[in-house]
Amino acid sequence: MNKSELASAVAEKTGLTAVKSAEVINAVIETITAEMVGGNKVTLQGFGAFVLKERAARTSRNPKTGEAVQVPAKKVAKFTPGTGLKFS
């Protein structure tokens, strides 16, 4: 499912238009992103939590040549599923 299909599915469930649903989805994504960049954890009860994690610098290998390559430190988004997303 892509973003437009998600917007259509939300529109069906809420009675909003697909365009309005897409605007709401974009607003939610922008808000979660802004909060994570600001160093905050975003928790959606029963769904999961989004947080920005620091990944340390490391040395890796180019699989083609075997040459050592330095990979710089960076921040990455991490999602931890909540109880509503844990299936048996």
mmCIF file with all atom_site columns, N, CA and C in Angstrom, residues 3 6-8 10 20-30:
data_model
loop_
_atom_site.group_PDB
_atom_site.id
_atom_site.type_symbol
_atom_site.label_atom_id
_atom_site.label_alt_id
_atom_site.label_comp_id
_atom_site.label_asym_id
_atom_site.label_entity_id
_atom_site.label_seq_id
_atom_site.pdbx_PDB_ins_code
_atom_site.Cartn_x
_atom_site.Cartn_y
_atom_site.Cartn_z
_atom_site.occupancy
_atom_site.B_iso_or_equiv
_atom_site.pdbx_formal_charge
_atom_site.auth_seq_id
_atom_site.auth_comp_id
_atom_site.auth_asym_id
_atom_site.auth_atom_id
_atom_site.pdbx_PDB_model_num
ATOM 1  N N  . LYS A 1 3  ? 1.074   5.727  -0.310 1.00 0.00 ? 3  LYS A N  1
ATOM 2  C CA . LYS A 1 3  ? 0.415   6.833  0.389  1.00 0.00 ? 3  LYS A CA 1
ATOM 3  C C  . LYS A 1 3  ? -0.956  7.171  -0.208 1.00 0.00 ? 3  LYS A C  1
ATOM 4  N N  . LEU A 1 6  ? -3.387  4.557  0.888  1.00 0.00 ? 6  LEU A N  1
ATOM 5  C CA . LEU A 1 6  ? -3.693  4.781  2.293  1.00 0.00 ? 6  LEU A CA 1
ATOM 6  C C  . LEU A 1 6  ? -4.689  5.925  2.449  1.00 0.00 ? 6  LEU A C  1
ATOM 7  N N  . ALA A 1 7  ? -4.491  6.996  1.702  1.00 0.00 ? 7  ALA A N  1
ATOM 8  C CA . ALA A 1 7  ? -5.412  8.135  1.751  1.00 0.00 ? 7  ALA A CA 1
ATOM 9  C C  . ALA A 1 7  ? -6.811  7.715  1.317  1.00 0.00 ? 7  ALA A C  1
ATOM 10 N N  . SER A 1 8  ? -6.917  6.892  0.309  1.00 0.00 ? 8  SER A N  1
ATOM 11 C CA . SER A 1 8  ? -8.228  6.407  -0.150 1.00 0.00 ? 8  SER A CA 1
ATOM 12 C C  . SER A 1 8  ? -8.892  5.541  0.908  1.00 0.00 ? 8  SER A C  1
ATOM 13 N N  . VAL A 1 10 ? -8.366  5.665  4.174  1.00 0.00 ? 10 VAL A N  1
ATOM 14 C CA . VAL A 1 10 ? -8.759  6.547  5.277  1.00 0.00 ? 10 VAL A CA 1
ATOM 15 C C  . VAL A 1 10 ? -10.009 7.323  4.891  1.00 0.00 ? 10 VAL A C  1
ATOM 16 N N  . LYS A 1 20 ? -8.373  15.439 1.288  1.00 0.00 ? 20 LYS A N  1
ATOM 17 C CA . LYS A 1 20 ? -8.306  15.840 2.698  1.00 0.00 ? 20 LYS A CA 1
ATOM 18 C C  . LYS A 1 20 ? -7.568  14.777 3.513  1.00 0.00 ? 20 LYS A C  1
ATOM 19 N N  . SER A 1 21 ? -7.842  13.505 3.222  1.00 0.00 ? 21 SER A N  1
ATOM 20 C CA . SER A 1 21 ? -7.166  12.410 3.927  1.00 0.00 ? 21 SER A CA 1
ATOM 21 C C  . SER A 1 21 ? -5.670  12.461 3.678  1.00 0.00 ? 21 SER A C  1
ATOM 22 N N  . ALA A 1 22 ? -5.274  12.737 2.442  1.00 0.00 ? 22 ALA A N  1
ATOM 23 C CA . ALA A 1 22 ? -3.846  12.839 2.112  1.00 0.00 ? 22 ALA A CA 1
ATOM 24 C C  . ALA A 1 22 ? -3.212  14.003 2.866  1.00 0.00 ? 22 ALA A C  1
ATOM 25 N N  . GLU A 1 23 ? -3.932  15.125 2.995  1.00 0.00 ? 23 GLU A N  1
ATOM 26 C CA . GLU A 1 23 ? -3.409  16.262 3.753  1.00 0.00 ? 23 GLU A CA 1
ATOM 27 C C  . GLU A 1 23 ? -3.209  15.897 5.219  1.00 0.00 ? 23 GLU A C  1
ATOM 28 N N  . VAL A 1 24 ? -4.153  15.157 5.785  1.00 0.00 ? 24 VAL A N  1
ATOM 29 C CA . VAL A 1 24 ? -4.042  14.735 7.182  1.00 0.00 ? 24 VAL A CA 1
ATOM 30 C C  . VAL A 1 24 ? -2.850  13.791 7.353  1.00 0.00 ? 24 VAL A C  1
ATOM 31 N N  . ILE A 1 25 ? -2.698  12.845 6.454  1.00 0.00 ? 25 ILE A N  1
ATOM 32 C CA . ILE A 1 25 ? -1.579  11.900 6.526  1.00 0.00 ? 25 ILE A CA 1
ATOM 33 C C  . ILE A 1 25 ? -0.254  12.643 6.422  1.00 0.00 ? 25 ILE A C  1
ATOM 34 N N  . ASN A 1 26 ? -0.162  13.585 5.488  1.00 0.00 ? 26 ASN A N  1
ATOM 35 C CA . ASN A 1 26 ? 1.070   14.378 5.341  1.00 0.00 ? 26 ASN A CA 1
ATOM 36 C C  . ASN A 1 26 ? 1.356   15.190 6.602  1.00 0.00 ? 26 ASN A C  1
ATOM 37 N N  . ALA A 1 27 ? 0.324   15.741 7.221  1.00 0.00 ? 27 ALA A N  1
ATOM 38 C CA . ALA A 1 27 ? 0.498   16.521 8.448  1.00 0.00 ? 27 ALA A CA 1
ATOM 39 C C  . ALA A 1 27 ? 1.001   15.641 9.586  1.00 0.00 ? 27 ALA A C  1
ATOM 40 N N  . VAL A 1 28 ? 0.476   14.429 9.686  1.00 0.00 ? 28 VAL A N  1
ATOM 41 C CA . VAL A 1 28 ? 0.921   13.497 10.726 1.00 0.00 ? 28 VAL A CA 1
ATOM 42 C C  . VAL A 1 28 ? 2.392   13.135 10.516 1.00 0.00 ? 28 VAL A C  1
ATOM 43 N N  . ILE A 1 29 ? 2.758   12.830 9.288  1.00 0.00 ? 29 ILE A N  1
ATOM 44 C CA . ILE A 1 29 ? 4.144   12.458 8.980  1.00 0.00 ? 29 ILE A CA 1
ATOM 45 C C  . ILE A 1 29 ? 5.087   13.624 9.265  1.00 0.00 ? 29 ILE A C  1
ATOM 46 N N  . GLU A 1 30 ? 4.701   14.835 8.862  1.00 0.00 ? 30 GLU A N  1
ATOM 47 C CA . GLU A 1 30 ? 5.534   16.016 9.109  1.00 0.00 ? 30 GLU A CA 1
ATOM 48 C C  . GLU A 1 30 ? 5.703   16.272 10.602 1.00 0.00 ? 30 GLU A C  1
#
